[in-house]
PDB file of C-alpha atoms in Angstrom:
ATOM      1  CA  UNK A   1     178.554  98.555  54.574  1.00  0.00           C
ATOM      2  CA  UNK A   2     179.437  99.270  50.947  1.00  0.00           C
ATOM      3  CA  UNK A   3     181.376  96.469  49.268  1.00  0.00           C
ATOM      4  CA  UNK A   4     183.386  96.696  46.030  1.00  0.00           C
ATOM      5  CA  UNK A   5     181.221  94.013  44.391  1.00  0.00           C
ATOM      6  CA  UNK A   6     178.040  96.024  45.155  1.00  0.00           C
ATOM      7  CA  UNK A   7     179.714  99.368  44.205  1.00  0.00           C
ATOM      8  CA  UNK A   8     180.072  97.921  40.728  1.00  0.00           C
ATOM      9  CA  UNK A   9     176.255  97.773  40.458  1.00  0.00           C
ATOM     10  CA  UNK A  10     175.945 101.664  40.266  1.00  0.00           C
ATOM     11  CA  UNK A  11     172.970 102.673  38.200  1.00  0.00           C
ATOM     12  CA  UNK A  12     174.958 105.521  36.622  1.00  0.00           C
ATOM     13  CA  UNK A  13     178.592 106.696  37.113  1.00  0.00           C
ATOM     14  CA  UNK A  14     180.982 104.699  39.207  1.00  0.00           C
ATOM     15  CA  UNK A  15     179.525 104.637  42.727  1.00  0.00           C
ATOM     16  CA  UNK A  16     176.421 103.905  44.595  1.00  0.00           C
ATOM     17  CA  UNK A  17     175.390 103.593  48.293  1.00  0.00           C
ATOM     18  CA  UNK A  18     174.437 100.118  49.549  1.00  0.00           C
ATOM     19  CA  UNK A  19     173.496  98.386  52.771  1.00  0.00           C
ATOM     20  CA  UNK A  20     174.250  94.718  52.972  1.00  0.00           C
ATOM     21  CA  UNK A  21     171.374  92.381  54.018  1.00  0.00           C
ATOM     22  CA  UNK A  22     173.108  90.740  56.830  1.00  0.00           C
ATOM     23  CA  UNK A  23     171.948  87.930  59.135  1.00  0.00           C
ATOM     24  CA  UNK A  24     171.752  89.994  62.239  1.00  0.00           C
ATOM     25  CA  UNK A  25     168.798  91.918  63.883  1.00  0.00           C
ATOM     26  CA  UNK A  26     169.772  95.427  62.972  1.00  0.00           C
ATOM     27  CA  UNK A  27     168.795  98.730  61.331  1.00  0.00           C
ATOM     28  CA  UNK A  28     171.212 100.249  58.972  1.00  0.00           C
ATOM     29  CA  UNK A  29     170.763 103.906  57.712  1.00  0.00           C
ATOM     30  CA  UNK A  30     171.797 106.026  54.715  1.00  0.00           C
ATOM     31  CA  UNK A  31     170.904 109.681  55.429  1.00  0.00           C
ATOM     32  CA  UNK A  32     171.028 113.091  53.814  1.00  0.00           C
ATOM     33  CA  UNK A  33     171.618 116.426  55.482  1.00  0.00           C
ATOM     34  CA  UNK A  34     168.937 119.131  55.527  1.00  0.00           C
ATOM     35  CA  UNK A  35     167.641 120.012  52.008  1.00  0.00           C
ATOM     36  CA  UNK A  36     165.409 123.102  51.443  1.00  0.00           C
ATOM     37  CA  UNK A  37     162.250 122.031  49.583  1.00  0.00           C
ATOM     38  CA  UNK A  38     161.035 124.557  47.096  1.00  0.00           C
ATOM     39  CA  UNK A  39     157.366 124.699  45.821  1.00  0.00           C
ATOM     40  CA  UNK A  40     156.431 121.928  43.395  1.00  0.00           C
ATOM     41  CA  UNK A  41     159.393 119.677  44.372  1.00  0.00           C
ATOM     42  CA  UNK A  42     159.773 115.928  43.913  1.00  0.00           C
ATOM     43  CA  UNK A  43     162.157 113.413  45.342  1.00  0.00           C
ATOM     44  CA  UNK A  44     163.316 110.596  43.082  1.00  0.00           C
ATOM     45  CA  UNK A  45     165.813 107.862  43.446  1.00  0.00           C
ATOM     46  CA  UNK A  46     166.813 104.517  41.667  1.00  0.00           C
ATOM     47  CA  UNK A  47     167.455 101.418  43.629  1.00  0.00           C
ATOM     48  CA  UNK A  48     167.634  97.708  43.531  1.00  0.00           C
ATOM     49  CA  UNK A  49     167.252  95.245  46.250  1.00  0.00           C
ATOM     50  CA  UNK A  50     167.486  91.548  46.884  1.00  0.00           C
ATOM     51  CA  UNK A  51     166.252  90.961  50.435  1.00  0.00           C
ATOM     52  CA  UNK A  52     164.782  88.095  52.429  1.00  0.00           C
ATOM     53  CA  UNK A  53     161.148  88.447  51.471  1.00  0.00           C
ATOM     54  CA  UNK A  54     158.875  89.732  54.308  1.00  0.00           C
ATOM     55  CA  UNK A  55     161.641  89.261  56.833  1.00  0.00           C
ATOM     56  CA  UNK A  56     164.146  91.923  55.846  1.00  0.00           C
ATOM     57  CA  UNK A  57     163.090  95.212  54.231  1.00  0.00           C
ATOM     58  CA  UNK A  58     163.803  98.923  53.704  1.00  0.00           C
ATOM     59  CA  UNK A  59     161.751 102.107  54.225  1.00  0.00           C
ATOM     60  CA  UNK A  60     162.272 105.686  53.360  1.00  0.00           C
ATOM     61  CA  UNK A  61     161.600 108.321  56.010  1.00  0.00           C
ATOM     62  CA  UNK A  62     161.810 112.181  56.355  1.00  0.00           C
ATOM     63  CA  UNK A  63     162.321 114.633  59.121  1.00  0.00           C
ATOM     64  CA  UNK A  64     161.388 118.357  59.367  1.00  0.00           C
ATOM     65  CA  UNK A  65     163.184 118.870  62.728  1.00  0.00           C
ATOM     66  CA  UNK A  66     166.765 117.861  61.808  1.00  0.00           C
ATOM     67  CA  UNK A  67     166.382 114.318  62.793  1.00  0.00           C
ATOM     68  CA  UNK A  68     164.584 114.639  66.093  1.00  0.00           C
ATOM     69  CA  UNK A  69     161.683 112.579  64.724  1.00  0.00           C
ATOM     70  CA  UNK A  70     160.927 110.781  61.472  1.00  0.00           C
ATOM     71  CA  UNK A  71     157.946 110.099  59.274  1.00  0.00           C
ATOM     72  CA  UNK A  72     157.433 107.354  56.797  1.00  0.00           C
ATOM     73  CA  UNK A  73     157.595 109.004  53.323  1.00  0.00           C
ATOM     74  CA  UNK A  74     155.243 106.260  51.797  1.00  0.00           C
ATOM     75  CA  UNK A  75     152.298 108.691  52.127  1.00  0.00           C
ATOM     76  CA  UNK A  76     154.084 110.985  49.665  1.00  0.00           C
ATOM     77  CA  UNK A  77     154.619 108.371  46.891  1.00  0.00           C
ATOM     78  CA  UNK A  78     153.348 109.400  43.378  1.00  0.00           C
ATOM     79  CA  UNK A  79     150.669 106.761  42.485  1.00  0.00           C
ATOM     80  CA  UNK A  80     151.630 104.860  39.439  1.00  0.00           C
ATOM     81  CA  UNK A  81     155.048 106.268  39.110  1.00  0.00           C
ATOM     82  CA  UNK A  82     157.802 103.805  40.035  1.00  0.00           C
ATOM     83  CA  UNK A  83     157.978 101.251  42.733  1.00  0.00           C
ATOM     84  CA  UNK A  84     156.002 101.465  45.935  1.00  0.00           C
ATOM     85  CA  UNK A  85     156.640  99.359  49.008  1.00  0.00           C
ATOM     86  CA  UNK A  86     156.346  95.667  48.085  1.00  0.00           C
ATOM     87  CA  UNK A  87     155.142  93.984  51.319  1.00  0.00           C
ATOM     88  CA  UNK A  88     154.763  94.136  55.136  1.00  0.00           C
ATOM     89  CA  UNK A  89     157.507  92.773  57.240  1.00  0.00           C
ATOM     90  CA  UNK A  90     156.525  89.751  59.392  1.00  0.00           C
ATOM     91  CA  UNK A  91     155.936  90.647  63.115  1.00  0.00           C
ATOM     92  CA  UNK A  92     157.842  88.833  65.821  1.00  0.00           C
ATOM     93  CA  UNK A  93     160.957  88.471  63.673  1.00  0.00           C
ATOM     94  CA  UNK A  94     163.298  90.661  65.703  1.00  0.00           C
ATOM     95  CA  UNK A  95     163.700  93.057  62.866  1.00  0.00           C
ATOM     96  CA  UNK A  96     163.522  96.685  64.159  1.00  0.00           C
ATOM     97  CA  UNK A  97     161.024  97.429  61.283  1.00  0.00           C
ATOM     98  CA  UNK A  98     158.725  94.389  61.840  1.00  0.00           C
ATOM     99  CA  UNK A  99     155.186  94.961  61.059  1.00  0.00           C
ATOM    100  CA  UNK A 100     155.862  97.893  58.732  1.00  0.00           C
ATOM    101  CA  UNK A 101     155.380  98.152  54.989  1.00  0.00           C
ATOM    102  CA  UNK A 102     158.732  98.114  53.190  1.00  0.00           C
ATOM    103  CA  UNK A 103     160.709  97.415  50.125  1.00  0.00           C
ATOM    104  CA  UNK A 104     161.222  93.677  50.504  1.00  0.00           C
ATOM    105  CA  UNK A 105     161.953  90.642  48.309  1.00  0.00           C
ATOM    106  CA  UNK A 106     163.717  91.295  44.924  1.00  0.00           C
ATOM    107  CA  UNK A 107     163.301  94.146  42.541  1.00  0.00           C
ATOM    108  CA  UNK A 108     164.721  92.305  39.585  1.00  0.00           C
ATOM    109  CA  UNK A 109     167.057  95.119  38.590  1.00  0.00           C
ATOM    110  CA  UNK A 110     167.035  98.899  39.126  1.00  0.00           C
ATOM    111  CA  UNK A 111     163.575 100.544  39.734  1.00  0.00           C
ATOM    112  CA  UNK A 112     162.716 104.081  40.404  1.00  0.00           C
ATOM    113  CA  UNK A 113     160.539 105.628  43.172  1.00  0.00           C
ATOM    114  CA  UNK A 114     159.173 109.211  43.103  1.00  0.00           C
ATOM    115  CA  UNK A 115     157.592 111.233  46.017  1.00  0.00           C
ATOM    116  CA  UNK A 116     155.619 114.427  45.885  1.00  0.00           C
ATOM    117  CA  UNK A 117     157.213 116.912  48.310  1.00  0.00           C
ATOM    118  CA  UNK A 118     154.646 119.741  47.846  1.00  0.00           C
ATOM    119  CA  UNK A 119     153.405 119.355  51.427  1.00  0.00           C
ATOM    120  CA  UNK A 120     156.946 120.000  52.725  1.00  0.00           C
ATOM    121  CA  UNK A 121     157.463 123.191  50.635  1.00  0.00           C
ATOM    122  CA  UNK A 122     159.411 125.975  52.431  1.00  0.00           C
ATOM    123  CA  UNK A 123     160.967 123.604  54.994  1.00  0.00           C
ATOM    124  CA  UNK A 124     164.401 122.119  55.497  1.00  0.00           C
ATOM    125  CA  UNK A 125     163.998 118.280  55.262  1.00  0.00           C
ATOM    126  CA  UNK A 126     166.253 115.401  55.935  1.00  0.00           C
ATOM    127  CA  UNK A 127     165.722 111.934  54.208  1.00  0.00           C
ATOM    128  CA  UNK A 128     166.881 108.557  55.267  1.00  0.00           C
ATOM    129  CA  UNK A 129     166.786 105.089  53.983  1.00  0.00           C
ATOM    130  CA  UNK A 130     166.548 102.370  56.716  1.00  0.00           C
ATOM    131  CA  UNK A 131     167.225  98.721  56.102  1.00  0.00           C
ATOM    132  CA  UNK A 132     165.897  96.479  58.809  1.00  0.00           C
ATOM    133  CA  UNK A 133     167.108  92.913  59.117  1.00  0.00           C
ATOM    134  CA  UNK A 134     166.180  89.884  61.270  1.00  0.00           C
ATOM    135  CA  UNK A 135     168.670  87.535  62.975  1.00  0.00           C
ATOM    136  CA  UNK A 136     168.656  84.828  60.282  1.00  0.00           C
ATOM    137  CA  UNK A 137     169.281  84.489  56.571  1.00  0.00           C
ATOM    138  CA  UNK A 138     171.114  87.281  54.846  1.00  0.00           C
ATOM    139  CA  UNK A 139     170.816  87.867  51.094  1.00  0.00           C
ATOM    140  CA  UNK A 140     172.389  90.560  48.812  1.00  0.00           C
ATOM    141  CA  UNK A 141     171.724  94.191  49.599  1.00  0.00           C
ATOM    142  CA  UNK A 142     169.708  97.351  49.035  1.00  0.00           C
ATOM    143  CA  UNK A 143     171.496  99.589  46.542  1.00  0.00           C
ATOM    144  CA  UNK A 144     170.738 103.301  46.194  1.00  0.00           C
ATOM    145  CA  UNK A 145     171.725 105.638  43.461  1.00  0.00           C
ATOM    146  CA  UNK A 146     170.785 108.812  41.535  1.00  0.00           C
ATOM    147  CA  UNK A 147     168.959 110.501  44.393  1.00  0.00           C
ATOM    148  CA  UNK A 148     167.551 113.947  43.465  1.00  0.00           C
ATOM    149  CA  UNK A 149     165.207 116.610  44.658  1.00  0.00           C
ATOM    150  CA  UNK A 150     163.811 118.519  41.578  1.00  0.00           C
ATOM    151  CA  UNK A 151     161.045 120.783  40.402  1.00  0.00           C
ATOM    152  CA  UNK A 152     159.350 120.573  36.925  1.00  0.00           C
ATOM    153  CA  UNK A 153     159.458 123.616  34.594  1.00  0.00           C
ATOM    154  CA  UNK A 154     156.045 124.780  33.536  1.00  0.00           C
ATOM    155  CA  UNK A 155     155.794 125.690  29.876  1.00  0.00           C
ATOM    156  CA  UNK A 156     154.243 129.118  29.637  1.00  0.00           C
ATOM    157  CA  UNK A 157     153.557 128.741  25.963  1.00  0.00           C
ATOM    158  CA  UNK A 158     156.009 131.412  24.966  1.00  0.00           C
ATOM    159  CA  UNK A 159     157.086 130.844  21.508  1.00  0.00           C
ATOM    160  CA  UNK A 160     160.020 133.343  21.145  1.00  0.00           C
ATOM    161  CA  UNK A 161     161.083 134.474  24.654  1.00  0.00           C
ATOM    162  CA  UNK A 162     164.399 136.247  24.218  1.00  0.00           C
ATOM    163  CA  UNK A 163     164.380 137.895  27.699  1.00  0.00           C
ATOM    164  CA  UNK A 164     162.953 134.858  29.488  1.00  0.00           C
ATOM    165  CA  UNK A 165     160.044 136.761  31.125  1.00  0.00           C
ATOM    166  CA  UNK A 166     157.611 134.001  30.291  1.00  0.00           C
ATOM    167  CA  UNK A 167     155.891 135.911  27.485  1.00  0.00           C
ATOM    168  CA  UNK A 168     156.232 135.678  23.740  1.00  0.00           C
ATOM    169  CA  UNK A 169     158.283 138.698  22.573  1.00  0.00           C
ATOM    170  CA  UNK A 170     157.032 140.961  19.728  1.00  0.00           C
ATOM    171  CA  UNK A 171     159.392 139.485  17.074  1.00  0.00           C
ATOM    172  CA  UNK A 172     159.853 139.204  13.290  1.00  0.00           C
ATOM    173  CA  UNK A 173     161.833 136.605  11.250  1.00  0.00           C
ATOM    174  CA  UNK A 174     163.796 138.044   8.348  1.00  0.00           C
ATOM    175  CA  UNK A 175     164.190 135.429   5.534  1.00  0.00           C
ATOM    176  CA  UNK A 176     166.940 137.322   3.817  1.00  0.00           C
ATOM    177  CA  UNK A 177     169.221 136.958   6.863  1.00  0.00           C
ATOM    178  CA  UNK A 178     167.727 133.954   8.501  1.00  0.00           C
ATOM    179  CA  UNK A 179     167.646 135.870  11.774  1.00  0.00           C
ATOM    180  CA  UNK A 180     165.079 136.734  14.408  1.00  0.00           C
ATOM    181  CA  UNK A 181     164.510 140.358  15.499  1.00  0.00           C
ATOM    182  CA  UNK A 182     162.681 141.204  18.776  1.00  0.00           C
ATOM    183  CA  UNK A 183     161.319 144.725  19.541  1.00  0.00           C
ATOM    184  CA  UNK A 184     163.040 146.649  22.297  1.00  0.00           C
ATOM    185  CA  UNK A 185     165.520 143.903  22.970  1.00  0.00           C
ATOM    186  CA  UNK A 186     168.222 143.890  20.247  1.00  0.00           C
ATOM    187  CA  UNK A 187     169.611 147.103  18.773  1.00  0.00           C
ATOM    188  CA  UNK A 188     169.361 145.754  15.254  1.00  0.00           C
ATOM    189  CA  UNK A 189     166.672 147.236  13.095  1.00  0.00           C
ATOM    190  CA  UNK A 190     163.325 145.815  13.880  1.00  0.00           C
ATOM    191  CA  UNK A 191     160.878 145.289  11.007  1.00  0.00           C
ATOM    192  CA  UNK A 192     161.685 145.757   7.264  1.00  0.00           C
ATOM    193  CA  UNK A 193     160.620 144.605   3.911  1.00  0.00           C
ATOM    194  CA  UNK A 194     159.938 140.819   3.782  1.00  0.00           C
ATOM    195  CA  UNK A 195     159.931 140.445   7.624  1.00  0.00           C
ATOM    196  CA  UNK A 196     157.574 137.867   8.827  1.00  0.00           C
ATOM    197  CA  UNK A 197     155.754 138.551  12.170  1.00  0.00           C
ATOM    198  CA  UNK A 198     155.222 135.783  14.605  1.00  0.00           C
ATOM    199  CA  UNK A 199     152.474 135.367  17.354  1.00  0.00           C
ATOM    200  CA  UNK A 200     153.311 137.633  20.300  1.00  0.00           C
ATOM    201  CA  UNK A 201     151.836 139.468  23.309  1.00  0.00           C
ATOM    202  CA  UNK A 202     151.045 142.594  21.363  1.00  0.00           C
ATOM    203  CA  UNK A 203     148.553 143.975  23.916  1.00  0.00           C
ATOM    204  CA  UNK A 204     150.790 143.306  26.953  1.00  0.00           C
ATOM    205  CA  UNK A 205     148.186 141.202  28.943  1.00  0.00           C
ATOM    206  CA  UNK A 206     150.720 138.265  29.475  1.00  0.00           C
ATOM    207  CA  UNK A 207     148.567 135.844  27.349  1.00  0.00           C
TER     208      UNK A 207
END
């Protein structure tokens, strides 16, 4: 249900996925395939919405069994980071999502939402964004862009780590050449007159 006028609202690049807020009782879905979740992973997406407040709304769900069953992802939201659900949809409206917490109303531009996937680590997970509408009053749409599953790099504190093993290499800086020299890594002469040693793991205890 992507329209050219909505595609022009991409957050970055030239395209975005969107579901129109139609005046029909329905549930429309944008879904991913299975994604392997590594340890320490997060899901983030940017979105904007202009929906009939408390009558139409969208939810995000995940499945760990290739779509056989789905769970609301709101329990995974990172508190205080980005937009959480904005209201509970009215019951008795004919909306397939009636009675559920959802993104509803207007976001007033793009907002981001972030979810902690650590409880799903080691599994293949599908995600879907479901927009539920009632049979009256359509508005604009729910627009989704910049979806990513990512992990955060942990800084080991290594200052000069030429071989990327997480430890600071035994190294010196040579002012006469403006170059760094690391022991047992480069074949160039290590150590000489005027060389300046730097903090390193001299005793090999990985600290």
